[in-house]
Coordinates of C-alpha atoms in Angstrom, one line a residue:
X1 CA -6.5 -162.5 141.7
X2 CA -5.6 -166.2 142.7
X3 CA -3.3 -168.5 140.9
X4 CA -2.7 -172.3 141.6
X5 CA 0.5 -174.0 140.7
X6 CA 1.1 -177.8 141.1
X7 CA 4.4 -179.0 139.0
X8 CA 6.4 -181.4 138.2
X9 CA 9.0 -180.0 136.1
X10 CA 10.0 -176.6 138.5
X11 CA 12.0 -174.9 135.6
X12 CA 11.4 -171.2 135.5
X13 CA 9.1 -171.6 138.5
X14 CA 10.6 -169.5 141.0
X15 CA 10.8 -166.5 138.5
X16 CA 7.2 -167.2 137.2
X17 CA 5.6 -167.2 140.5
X18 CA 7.7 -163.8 141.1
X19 CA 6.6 -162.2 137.9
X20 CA 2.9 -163.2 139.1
X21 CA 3.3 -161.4 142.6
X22 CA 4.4 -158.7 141.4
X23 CA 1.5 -158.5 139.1
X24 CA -1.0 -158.4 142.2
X25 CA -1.5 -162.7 142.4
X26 CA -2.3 -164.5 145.5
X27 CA 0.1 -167.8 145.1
X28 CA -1.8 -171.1 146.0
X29 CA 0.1 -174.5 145.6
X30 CA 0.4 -178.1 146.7
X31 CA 2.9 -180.3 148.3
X32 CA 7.2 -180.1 146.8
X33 CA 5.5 -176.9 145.0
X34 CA 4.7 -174.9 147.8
X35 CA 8.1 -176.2 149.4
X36 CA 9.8 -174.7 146.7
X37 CA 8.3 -171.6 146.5
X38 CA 8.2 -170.9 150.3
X39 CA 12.0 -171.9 150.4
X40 CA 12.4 -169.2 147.8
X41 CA 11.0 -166.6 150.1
X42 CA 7.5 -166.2 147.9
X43 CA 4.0 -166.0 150.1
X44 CA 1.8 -168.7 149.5
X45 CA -1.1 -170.7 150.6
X46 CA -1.1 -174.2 151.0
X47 CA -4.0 -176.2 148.9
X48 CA -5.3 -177.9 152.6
X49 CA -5.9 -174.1 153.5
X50 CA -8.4 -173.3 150.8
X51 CA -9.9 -177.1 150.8
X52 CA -9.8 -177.2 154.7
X53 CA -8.7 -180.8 153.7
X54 CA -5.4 -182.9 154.1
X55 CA -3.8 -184.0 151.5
X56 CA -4.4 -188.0 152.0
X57 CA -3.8 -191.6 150.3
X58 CA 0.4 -190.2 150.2
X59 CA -0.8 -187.1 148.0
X60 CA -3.3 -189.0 146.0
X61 CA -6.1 -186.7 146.9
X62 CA -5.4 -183.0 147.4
X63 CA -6.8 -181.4 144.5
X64 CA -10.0 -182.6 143.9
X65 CA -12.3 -180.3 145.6
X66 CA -15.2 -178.4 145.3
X67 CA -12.8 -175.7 146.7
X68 CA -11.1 -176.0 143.5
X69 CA -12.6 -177.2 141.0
X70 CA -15.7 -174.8 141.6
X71 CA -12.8 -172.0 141.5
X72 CA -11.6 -173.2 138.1
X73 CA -14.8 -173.9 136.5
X74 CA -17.3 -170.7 137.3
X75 CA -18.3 -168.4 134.5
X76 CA -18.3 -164.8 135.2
X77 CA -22.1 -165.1 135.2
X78 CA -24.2 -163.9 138.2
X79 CA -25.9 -167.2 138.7
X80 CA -22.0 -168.4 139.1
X81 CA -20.6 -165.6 141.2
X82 CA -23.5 -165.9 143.9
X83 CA -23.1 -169.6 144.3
X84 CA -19.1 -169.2 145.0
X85 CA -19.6 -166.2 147.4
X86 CA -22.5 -168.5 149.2
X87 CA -20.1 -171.4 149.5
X88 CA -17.3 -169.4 150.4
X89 CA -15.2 -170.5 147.4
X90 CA -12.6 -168.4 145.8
X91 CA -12.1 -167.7 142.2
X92 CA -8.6 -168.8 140.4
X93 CA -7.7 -166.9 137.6
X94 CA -4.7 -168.7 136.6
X95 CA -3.6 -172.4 136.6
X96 CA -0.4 -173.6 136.3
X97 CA 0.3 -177.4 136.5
X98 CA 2.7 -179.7 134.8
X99 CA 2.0 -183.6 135.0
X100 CA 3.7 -186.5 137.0
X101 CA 6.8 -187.5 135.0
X102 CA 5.1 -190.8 133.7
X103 CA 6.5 -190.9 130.3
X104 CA 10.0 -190.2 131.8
X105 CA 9.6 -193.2 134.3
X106 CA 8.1 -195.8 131.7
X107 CA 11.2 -194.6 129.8
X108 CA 13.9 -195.5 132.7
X109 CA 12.8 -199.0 132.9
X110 CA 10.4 -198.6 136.4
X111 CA 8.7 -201.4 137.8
X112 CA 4.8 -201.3 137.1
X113 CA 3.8 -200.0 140.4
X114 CA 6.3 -197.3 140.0
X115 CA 5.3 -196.2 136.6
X116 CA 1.2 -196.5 138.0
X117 CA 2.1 -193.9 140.9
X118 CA 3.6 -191.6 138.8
X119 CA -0.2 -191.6 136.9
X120 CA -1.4 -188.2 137.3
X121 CA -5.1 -187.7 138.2
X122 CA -5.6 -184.1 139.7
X123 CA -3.4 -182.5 137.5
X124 CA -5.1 -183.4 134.4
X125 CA -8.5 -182.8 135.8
X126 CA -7.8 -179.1 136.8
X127 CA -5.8 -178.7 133.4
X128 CA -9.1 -179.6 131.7
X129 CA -11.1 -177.5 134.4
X130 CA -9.1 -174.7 133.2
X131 CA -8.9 -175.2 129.8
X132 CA -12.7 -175.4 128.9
X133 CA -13.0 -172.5 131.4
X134 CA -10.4 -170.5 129.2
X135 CA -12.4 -167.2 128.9
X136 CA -11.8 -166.7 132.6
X137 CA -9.2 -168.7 133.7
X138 CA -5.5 -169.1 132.2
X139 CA -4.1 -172.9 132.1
X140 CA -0.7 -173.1 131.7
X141 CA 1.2 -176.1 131.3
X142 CA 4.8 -175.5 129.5
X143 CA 7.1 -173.8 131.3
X144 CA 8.1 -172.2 127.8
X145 CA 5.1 -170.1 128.2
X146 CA 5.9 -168.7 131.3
X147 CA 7.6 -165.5 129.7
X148 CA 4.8 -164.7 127.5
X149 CA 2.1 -165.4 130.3
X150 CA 3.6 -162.8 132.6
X151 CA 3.7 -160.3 129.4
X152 CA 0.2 -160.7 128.1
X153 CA -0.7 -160.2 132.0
X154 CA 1.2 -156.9 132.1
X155 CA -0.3 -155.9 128.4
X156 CA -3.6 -157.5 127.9
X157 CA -4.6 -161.0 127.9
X158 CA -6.4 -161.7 124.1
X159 CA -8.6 -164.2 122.7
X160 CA -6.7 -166.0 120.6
X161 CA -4.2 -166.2 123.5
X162 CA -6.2 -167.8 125.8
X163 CA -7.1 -170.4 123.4
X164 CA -4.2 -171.3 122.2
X165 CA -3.5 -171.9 126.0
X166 CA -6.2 -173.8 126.1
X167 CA -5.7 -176.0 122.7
X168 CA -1.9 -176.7 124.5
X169 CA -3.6 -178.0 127.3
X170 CA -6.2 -179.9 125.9
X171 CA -3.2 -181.6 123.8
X172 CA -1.1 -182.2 126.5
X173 CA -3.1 -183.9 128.2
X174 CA -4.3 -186.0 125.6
X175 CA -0.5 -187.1 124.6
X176 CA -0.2 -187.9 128.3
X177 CA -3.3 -190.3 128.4
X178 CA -1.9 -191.2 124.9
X179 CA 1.2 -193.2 126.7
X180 CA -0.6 -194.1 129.5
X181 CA -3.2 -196.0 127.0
X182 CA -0.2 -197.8 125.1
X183 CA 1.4 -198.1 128.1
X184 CA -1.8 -200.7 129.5
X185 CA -3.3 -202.3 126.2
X186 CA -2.0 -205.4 126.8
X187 CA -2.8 -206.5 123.2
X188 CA -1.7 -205.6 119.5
X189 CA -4.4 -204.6 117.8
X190 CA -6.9 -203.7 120.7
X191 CA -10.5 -202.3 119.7
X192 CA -9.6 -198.7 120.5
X193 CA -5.5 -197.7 119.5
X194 CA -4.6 -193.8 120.9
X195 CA -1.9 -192.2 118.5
X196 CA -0.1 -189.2 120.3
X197 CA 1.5 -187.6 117.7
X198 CA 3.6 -184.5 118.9
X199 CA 5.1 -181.8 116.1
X200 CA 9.1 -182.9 116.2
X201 CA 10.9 -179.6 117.7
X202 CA 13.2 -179.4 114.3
X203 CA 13.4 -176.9 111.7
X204 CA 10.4 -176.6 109.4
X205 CA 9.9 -178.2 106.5
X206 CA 10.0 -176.1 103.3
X207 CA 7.0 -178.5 101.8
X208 CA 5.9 -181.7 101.2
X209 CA 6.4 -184.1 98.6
X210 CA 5.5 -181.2 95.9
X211 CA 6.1 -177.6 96.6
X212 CA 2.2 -177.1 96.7
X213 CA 1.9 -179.3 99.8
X214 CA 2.3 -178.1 103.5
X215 CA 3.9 -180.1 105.4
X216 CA 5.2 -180.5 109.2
X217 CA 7.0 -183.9 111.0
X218 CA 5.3 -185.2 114.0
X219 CA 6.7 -188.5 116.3
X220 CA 4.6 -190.8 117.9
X221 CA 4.3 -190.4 122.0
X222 CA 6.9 -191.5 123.4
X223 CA 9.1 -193.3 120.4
X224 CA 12.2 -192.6 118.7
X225 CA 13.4 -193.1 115.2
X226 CA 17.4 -193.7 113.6
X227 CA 16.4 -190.9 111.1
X228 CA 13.8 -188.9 112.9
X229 CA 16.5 -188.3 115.9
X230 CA 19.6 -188.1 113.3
X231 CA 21.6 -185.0 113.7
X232 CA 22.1 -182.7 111.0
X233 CA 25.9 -181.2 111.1
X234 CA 25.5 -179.6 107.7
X235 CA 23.6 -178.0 104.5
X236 CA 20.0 -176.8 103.9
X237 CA 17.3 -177.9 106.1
X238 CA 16.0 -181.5 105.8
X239 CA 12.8 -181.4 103.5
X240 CA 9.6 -183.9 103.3
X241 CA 11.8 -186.4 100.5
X242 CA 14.7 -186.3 102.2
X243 CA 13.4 -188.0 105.4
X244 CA 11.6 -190.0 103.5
X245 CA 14.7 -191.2 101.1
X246 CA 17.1 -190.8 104.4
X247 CA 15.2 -193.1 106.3
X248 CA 14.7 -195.8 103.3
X249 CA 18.8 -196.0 102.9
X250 CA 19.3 -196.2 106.6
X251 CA 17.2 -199.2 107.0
X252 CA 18.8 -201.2 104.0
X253 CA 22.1 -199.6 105.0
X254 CA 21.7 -201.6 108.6
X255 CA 20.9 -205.2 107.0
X256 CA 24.8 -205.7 106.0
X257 CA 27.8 -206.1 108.3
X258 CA 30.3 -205.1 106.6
X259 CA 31.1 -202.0 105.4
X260 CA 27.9 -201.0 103.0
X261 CA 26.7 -198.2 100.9
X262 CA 23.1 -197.7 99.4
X263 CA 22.2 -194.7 97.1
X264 CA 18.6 -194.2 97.2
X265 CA 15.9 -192.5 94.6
X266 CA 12.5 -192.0 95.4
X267 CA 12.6 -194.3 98.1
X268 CA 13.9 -197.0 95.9
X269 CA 17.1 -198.1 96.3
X270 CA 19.3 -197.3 92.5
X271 CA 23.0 -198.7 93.6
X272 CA 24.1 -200.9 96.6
X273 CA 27.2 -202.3 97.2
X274 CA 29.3 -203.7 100.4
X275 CA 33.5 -203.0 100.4
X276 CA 36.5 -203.7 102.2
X277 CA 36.2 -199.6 103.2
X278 CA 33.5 -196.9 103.1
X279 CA 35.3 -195.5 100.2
X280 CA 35.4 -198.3 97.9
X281 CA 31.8 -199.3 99.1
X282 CA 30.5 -196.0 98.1
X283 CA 32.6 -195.8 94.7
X284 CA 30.9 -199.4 93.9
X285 CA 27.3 -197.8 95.0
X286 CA 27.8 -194.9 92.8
X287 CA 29.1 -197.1 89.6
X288 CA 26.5 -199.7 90.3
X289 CA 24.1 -196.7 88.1
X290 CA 25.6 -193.2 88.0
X291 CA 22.3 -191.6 86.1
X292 CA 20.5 -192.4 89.2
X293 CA 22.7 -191.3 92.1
X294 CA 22.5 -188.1 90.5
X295 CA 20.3 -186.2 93.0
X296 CA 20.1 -189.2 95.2
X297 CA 20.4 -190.0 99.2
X298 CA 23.7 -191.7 100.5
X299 CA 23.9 -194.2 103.6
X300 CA 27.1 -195.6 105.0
X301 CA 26.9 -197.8 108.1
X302 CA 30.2 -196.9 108.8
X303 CA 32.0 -193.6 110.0
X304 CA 32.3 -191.1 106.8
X305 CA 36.2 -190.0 107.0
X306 CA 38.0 -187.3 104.6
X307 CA 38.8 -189.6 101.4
X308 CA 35.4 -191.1 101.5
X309 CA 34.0 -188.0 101.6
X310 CA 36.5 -186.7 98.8
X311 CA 35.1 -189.4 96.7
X312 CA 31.8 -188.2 96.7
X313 CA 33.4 -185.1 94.6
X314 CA 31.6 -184.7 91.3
X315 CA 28.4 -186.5 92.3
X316 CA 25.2 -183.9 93.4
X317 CA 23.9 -185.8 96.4
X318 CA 21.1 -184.1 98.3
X319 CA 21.7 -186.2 101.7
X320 CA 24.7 -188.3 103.1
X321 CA 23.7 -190.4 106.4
X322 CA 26.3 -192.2 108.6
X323 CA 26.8 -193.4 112.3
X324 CA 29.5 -190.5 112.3
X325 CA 31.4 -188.2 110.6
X326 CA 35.3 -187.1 111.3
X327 CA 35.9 -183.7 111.7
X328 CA 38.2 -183.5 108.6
X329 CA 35.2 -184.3 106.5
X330 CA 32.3 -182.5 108.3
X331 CA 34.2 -179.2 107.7
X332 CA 35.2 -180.8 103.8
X333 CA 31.8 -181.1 103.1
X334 CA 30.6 -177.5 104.4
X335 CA 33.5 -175.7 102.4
X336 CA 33.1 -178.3 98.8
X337 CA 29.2 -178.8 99.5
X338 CA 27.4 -176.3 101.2
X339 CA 24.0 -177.3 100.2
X340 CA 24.3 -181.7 101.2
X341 CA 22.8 -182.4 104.0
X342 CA 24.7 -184.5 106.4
X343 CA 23.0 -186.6 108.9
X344 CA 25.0 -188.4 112.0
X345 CA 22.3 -191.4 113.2
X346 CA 22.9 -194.2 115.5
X347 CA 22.2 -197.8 114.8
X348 CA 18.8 -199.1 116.3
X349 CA 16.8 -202.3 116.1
X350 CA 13.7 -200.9 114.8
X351 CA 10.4 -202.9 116.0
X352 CA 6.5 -202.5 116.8
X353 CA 4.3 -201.2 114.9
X354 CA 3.9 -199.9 111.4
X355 CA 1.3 -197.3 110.1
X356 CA 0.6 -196.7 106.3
X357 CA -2.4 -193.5 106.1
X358 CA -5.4 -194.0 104.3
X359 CA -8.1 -191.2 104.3
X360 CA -9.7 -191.7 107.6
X361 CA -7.7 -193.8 109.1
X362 CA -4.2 -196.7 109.1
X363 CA -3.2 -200.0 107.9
X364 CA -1.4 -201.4 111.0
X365 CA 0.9 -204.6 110.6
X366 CA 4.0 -206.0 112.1
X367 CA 7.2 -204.3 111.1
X368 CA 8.7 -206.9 108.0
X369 CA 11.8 -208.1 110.3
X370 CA 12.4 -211.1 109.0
X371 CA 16.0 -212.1 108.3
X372 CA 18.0 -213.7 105.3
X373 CA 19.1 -216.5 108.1
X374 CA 15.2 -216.7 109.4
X375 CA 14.2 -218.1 105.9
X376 CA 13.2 -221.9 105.3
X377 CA 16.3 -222.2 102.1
X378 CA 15.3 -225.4 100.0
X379 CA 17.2 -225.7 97.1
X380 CA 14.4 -226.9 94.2
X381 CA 16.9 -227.5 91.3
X382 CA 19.5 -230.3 90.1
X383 CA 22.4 -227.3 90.0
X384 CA 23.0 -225.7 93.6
X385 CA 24.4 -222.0 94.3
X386 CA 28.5 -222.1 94.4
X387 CA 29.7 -220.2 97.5
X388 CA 30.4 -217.2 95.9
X389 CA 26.9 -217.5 94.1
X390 CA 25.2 -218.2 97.8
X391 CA 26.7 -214.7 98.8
X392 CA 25.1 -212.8 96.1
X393 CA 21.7 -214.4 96.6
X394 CA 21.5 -213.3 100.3
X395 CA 23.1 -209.3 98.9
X396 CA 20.3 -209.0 96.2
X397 CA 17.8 -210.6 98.8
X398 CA 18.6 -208.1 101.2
X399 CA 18.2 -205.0 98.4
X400 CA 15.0 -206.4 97.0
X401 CA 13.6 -206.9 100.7
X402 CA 13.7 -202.6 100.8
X403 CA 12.4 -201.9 97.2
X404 CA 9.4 -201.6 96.2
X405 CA 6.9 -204.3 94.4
X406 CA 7.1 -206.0 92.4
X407 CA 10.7 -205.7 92.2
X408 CA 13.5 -207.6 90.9
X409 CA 17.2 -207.5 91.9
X410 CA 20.6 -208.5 90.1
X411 CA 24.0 -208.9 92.1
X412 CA 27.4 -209.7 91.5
X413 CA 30.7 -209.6 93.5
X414 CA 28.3 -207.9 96.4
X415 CA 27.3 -204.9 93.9
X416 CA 23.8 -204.4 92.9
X417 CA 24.0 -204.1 88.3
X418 CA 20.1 -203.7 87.9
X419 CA 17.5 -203.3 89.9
X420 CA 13.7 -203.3 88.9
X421 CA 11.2 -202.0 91.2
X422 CA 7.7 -200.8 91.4
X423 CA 6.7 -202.8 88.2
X424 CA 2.8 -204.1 88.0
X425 CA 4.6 -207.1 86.5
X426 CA 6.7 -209.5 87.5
X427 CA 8.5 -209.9 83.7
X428 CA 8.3 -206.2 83.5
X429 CA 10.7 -205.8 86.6
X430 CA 12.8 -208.4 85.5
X431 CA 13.1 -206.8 81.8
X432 CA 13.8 -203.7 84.0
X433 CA 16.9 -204.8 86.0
X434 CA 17.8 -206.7 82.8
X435 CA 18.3 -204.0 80.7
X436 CA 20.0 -201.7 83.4
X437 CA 22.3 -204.6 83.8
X438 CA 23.4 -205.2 80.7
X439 CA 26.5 -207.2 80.0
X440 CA 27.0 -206.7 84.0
X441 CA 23.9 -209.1 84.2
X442 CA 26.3 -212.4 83.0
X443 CA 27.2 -214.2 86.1
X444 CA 25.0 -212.8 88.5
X445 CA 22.3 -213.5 91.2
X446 CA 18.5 -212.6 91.0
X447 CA 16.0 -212.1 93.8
X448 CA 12.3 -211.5 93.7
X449 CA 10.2 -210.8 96.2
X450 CA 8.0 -212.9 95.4
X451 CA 6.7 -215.7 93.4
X452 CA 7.1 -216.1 90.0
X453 CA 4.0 -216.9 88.3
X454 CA 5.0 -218.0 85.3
X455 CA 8.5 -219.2 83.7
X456 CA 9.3 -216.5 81.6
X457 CA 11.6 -214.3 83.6
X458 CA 13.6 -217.5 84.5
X459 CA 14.1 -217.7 80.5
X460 CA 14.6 -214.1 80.6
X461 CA 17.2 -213.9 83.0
X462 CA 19.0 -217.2 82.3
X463 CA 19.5 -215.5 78.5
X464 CA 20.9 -212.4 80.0
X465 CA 23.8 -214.8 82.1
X466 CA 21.8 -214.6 85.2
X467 CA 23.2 -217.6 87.2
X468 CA 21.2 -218.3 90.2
X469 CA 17.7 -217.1 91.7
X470 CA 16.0 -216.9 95.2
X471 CA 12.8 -216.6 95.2
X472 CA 10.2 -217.4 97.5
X473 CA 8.5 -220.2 95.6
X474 CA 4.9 -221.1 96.8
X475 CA 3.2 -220.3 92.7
X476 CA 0.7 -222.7 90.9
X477 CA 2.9 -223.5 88.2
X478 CA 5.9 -223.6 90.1
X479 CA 7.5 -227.3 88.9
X480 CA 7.4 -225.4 85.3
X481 CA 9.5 -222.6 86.9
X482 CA 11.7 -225.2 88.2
X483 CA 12.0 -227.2 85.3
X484 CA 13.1 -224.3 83.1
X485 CA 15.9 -223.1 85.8
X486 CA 17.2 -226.7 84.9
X487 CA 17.1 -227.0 81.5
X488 CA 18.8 -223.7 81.7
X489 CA 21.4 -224.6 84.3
X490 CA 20.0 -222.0 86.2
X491 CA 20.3 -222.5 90.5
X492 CA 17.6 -221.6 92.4
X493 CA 16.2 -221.4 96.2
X494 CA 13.0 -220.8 97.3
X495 CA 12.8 -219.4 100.4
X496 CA 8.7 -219.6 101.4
X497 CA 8.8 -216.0 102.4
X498 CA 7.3 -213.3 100.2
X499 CA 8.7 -209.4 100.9
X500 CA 6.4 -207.5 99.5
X501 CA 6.4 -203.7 100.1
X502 CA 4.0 -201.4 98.5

């Protein structure tokens, strides 16, 4: 029996080639590989030997050979068997390569000639050899697998196991053209877009959205994510919602610099508030609407210490999200609430490309990224915002720039008092936040996401107290939405940039 190994990550190599001689293996390998099992006192043949070729072009070509190729590819057929004993060609029974680091070397910042040399060619092509030739030869590509390669050797090689060597393969080499593919598109939205999407090595989830629905989390080749990456120091595992919630409040939680809380339900954020501490920023989130927190996911963009999280007493959160946690409150936490998850995530400009699923296929745009101080303000009415007015504009902006459309947003003193989201009408969001607002709504600042077709929730909200409005103007009847705001003495800004999110 022959086996061929060519790798780049040498982890458990030494002690996999071992386990294979002493299963009766003939070792055959290439370049550093052969150094490093010769070094380790293993015998083994080097590639040139069995091709009766140099390796050439600086190691571009050594592997692809009749020599090898034929020995990966022949079916235990007779036709096959007497054409490799009439060329002389040797059968492998095993494989086992591992690609050219290029993901890690894009990764590290390499120059483009760098990161093109480090482009595998003969690996992948003898992984695939291998892979469609599973029912007689073994491709094995993770050094994970070693262990149970060297077992099913000793015990039995199955079926099943062969092809789920194969599918790994297959995969892997598919996530590796993946990168190289988004590594050389040169455009946004080229004709042909290759999605490597790898299962996320974390705990599984328990289900999906509904306890009906498997699910699993997967991250694109060769991306990160704030909440994807988060660490989770405590509680029951992280479930389909709870990313999904975790990951809403993070990326409101990172618009504001000061110290800011957002309690989020169903992806929508419920209560917002900014504070001179973590504490009071999370007791003014919480109040903002306590029937909604209830159940709800907490982020902080600022270190969670012992009294904030002593505040959180008496409130059932299922997830609390922060750039850090003190030690006093980690081990608070585990001992008052075993169940909350807590997540530790770092603070990251998220960019690219976003991908909503349809059945069959994405919507691809631009991430929304567009700032409160990137917007064209133009003040339409007689009355302009008051400083402290101008504040709460940008706040609600900023809250109803995460929520869901059609959406509307109340703020005062930097606290969100009603919030209406997800309404198929404009007047019906507004009547929404209104009523959650109540006497709370007197004095303060509205945002909408987008236009306002008609006057009536400037009417509506000036009879409610609201004081000022941004809006992003741009409607058919919008000099009778201006003219109401001042016979009202209502203050408002357009800001010719809609927000929606569906």
């Amino acid at each position: 029996m022959r086996a061929l190994l060519s790798v780049s990550d040498k982890t458990g190599l030494i002690e996999f080639a071992r386990g294979l001689v002493g299963l009766g293996f003939e070792l055959v390998s290439t370049g550093g590989t052969h150094k490093a099992l010769e070094e380790a006192g293993l015998p083994v043949i080097h590639i040139s030997d069995v091709t009766g070729f140099p390796e050439i072009l600086e190691g571009r070509v050594k592997t692809l050979h009749p020599a090898i190729h034929a020995g990966l590819l022949a079916k235990r057929t007779p036709e096959h068997e007497g054409e490799l004993e009439r060329e002389g060609i040797t059968r492998i029974n095993l494989l086992c390569v591992n690609l050219y680091p290029f993901r890690e070397t894009l990764a590290r910042g390499a120059s483009f000639e760098e990161c093109l040399e480090n482009i595998d060619i003969g690996g992948p092509a003898m992984l695939r050899a291998a892979a469609k030739n599973h029912a007689v030869v073994l491709p094995v590509c993770d050094p994970a697998d070693y262990a149970a390669v060297l077992e099913a050797l000793g015990s039995g090689v199955t079926t099943d196991f062969r092809r789920r060597l194969a599918h790994k393969a297959f995969t892997h080499t598919a996530a590796y053209d993946a990168a190289i593919s988004g590594w050389l598109e040169g455009e946004k939205f080229p004709p042909a877009k290759v999605l490597g999407l790898l299962r996320a090595d974390t705990t599984p989830l328990r289900y999906g959205e509904n306890p009906h629905q498997d699910a699993a989390i997967y991250r694109l080749e060769g991306q990160t994510g704030p909440v994807l990456d988060a660490q989770v120091l405590a509680g029951k595992p992280m479930g389909f919602n709870n990313y999904a919630d975790a990951e809403a409040a993070w990326l409101l939680v990172q618009e504001f610099s000061e110290p800011a809380c957002v309690a989020v339900k169903h992806a929508n954020p419920c209560g917002v508030a900014v504070g001179e501490t973590p504490k009071i920023a999370w007791e003014r989130a919480r109040d903002a609407d306590t029937l909604s927190v209830y159940g709800g996911v907490v982020a902080l963009n600022r270190p969670v210490d012992l009294e904030t999280a002593q505040a959180m007493r008496g409130t059932f959160l299922e997830v609390v999200i922060a750039p850090a946690v003190s030690e006093e409150a980690l081990a608070w936490y585990r001992a008052k609430k075993p169940d909350l998850r807590v997540l530790v995530a770092h603070p990251t400009r998220v960019g690219g490309l976003e991908y909503r699923p349809l059945v069959g296929g994405f919507l691809v745009q631009d991430r929304d990224l567009r700032g409160w101080s990137e917007l064209a303000h133009r003040i339409v009415t007689q009355r302009e915002p008051s400083e402290a007015e101008w504040r709460d504009l940008e706040f609600a902006w900023k809250v109803g720039k995460h929520a869901r459309s059609n959406n509307v947003v109340l703020a005062r003193d930097g606290v969100t008092v009603g919030i209406g989201t997800g309404a198929v009408s404009r007047i019906w969001a507004a009547e929404r936040a209104i009523m959650n607002a109540g006497e709370r709504a007197r004095g303060a600042a509205l945002s909408s996401e987008a236009f306002f077709p008609f006057d009536d929730v400037v009417r509506a909200a000036a009879a409610a107290g609201v004081t000022a409005i941004v809006q992003p103007g741009g409607a058919k009847r919008d000099e009778e939405v201006i003219a109401a705001a001042d016979e009202l003495g209502v203050a408002m800004v357009f800001t010719g940039s809609r927000h929606f999110r569906h």
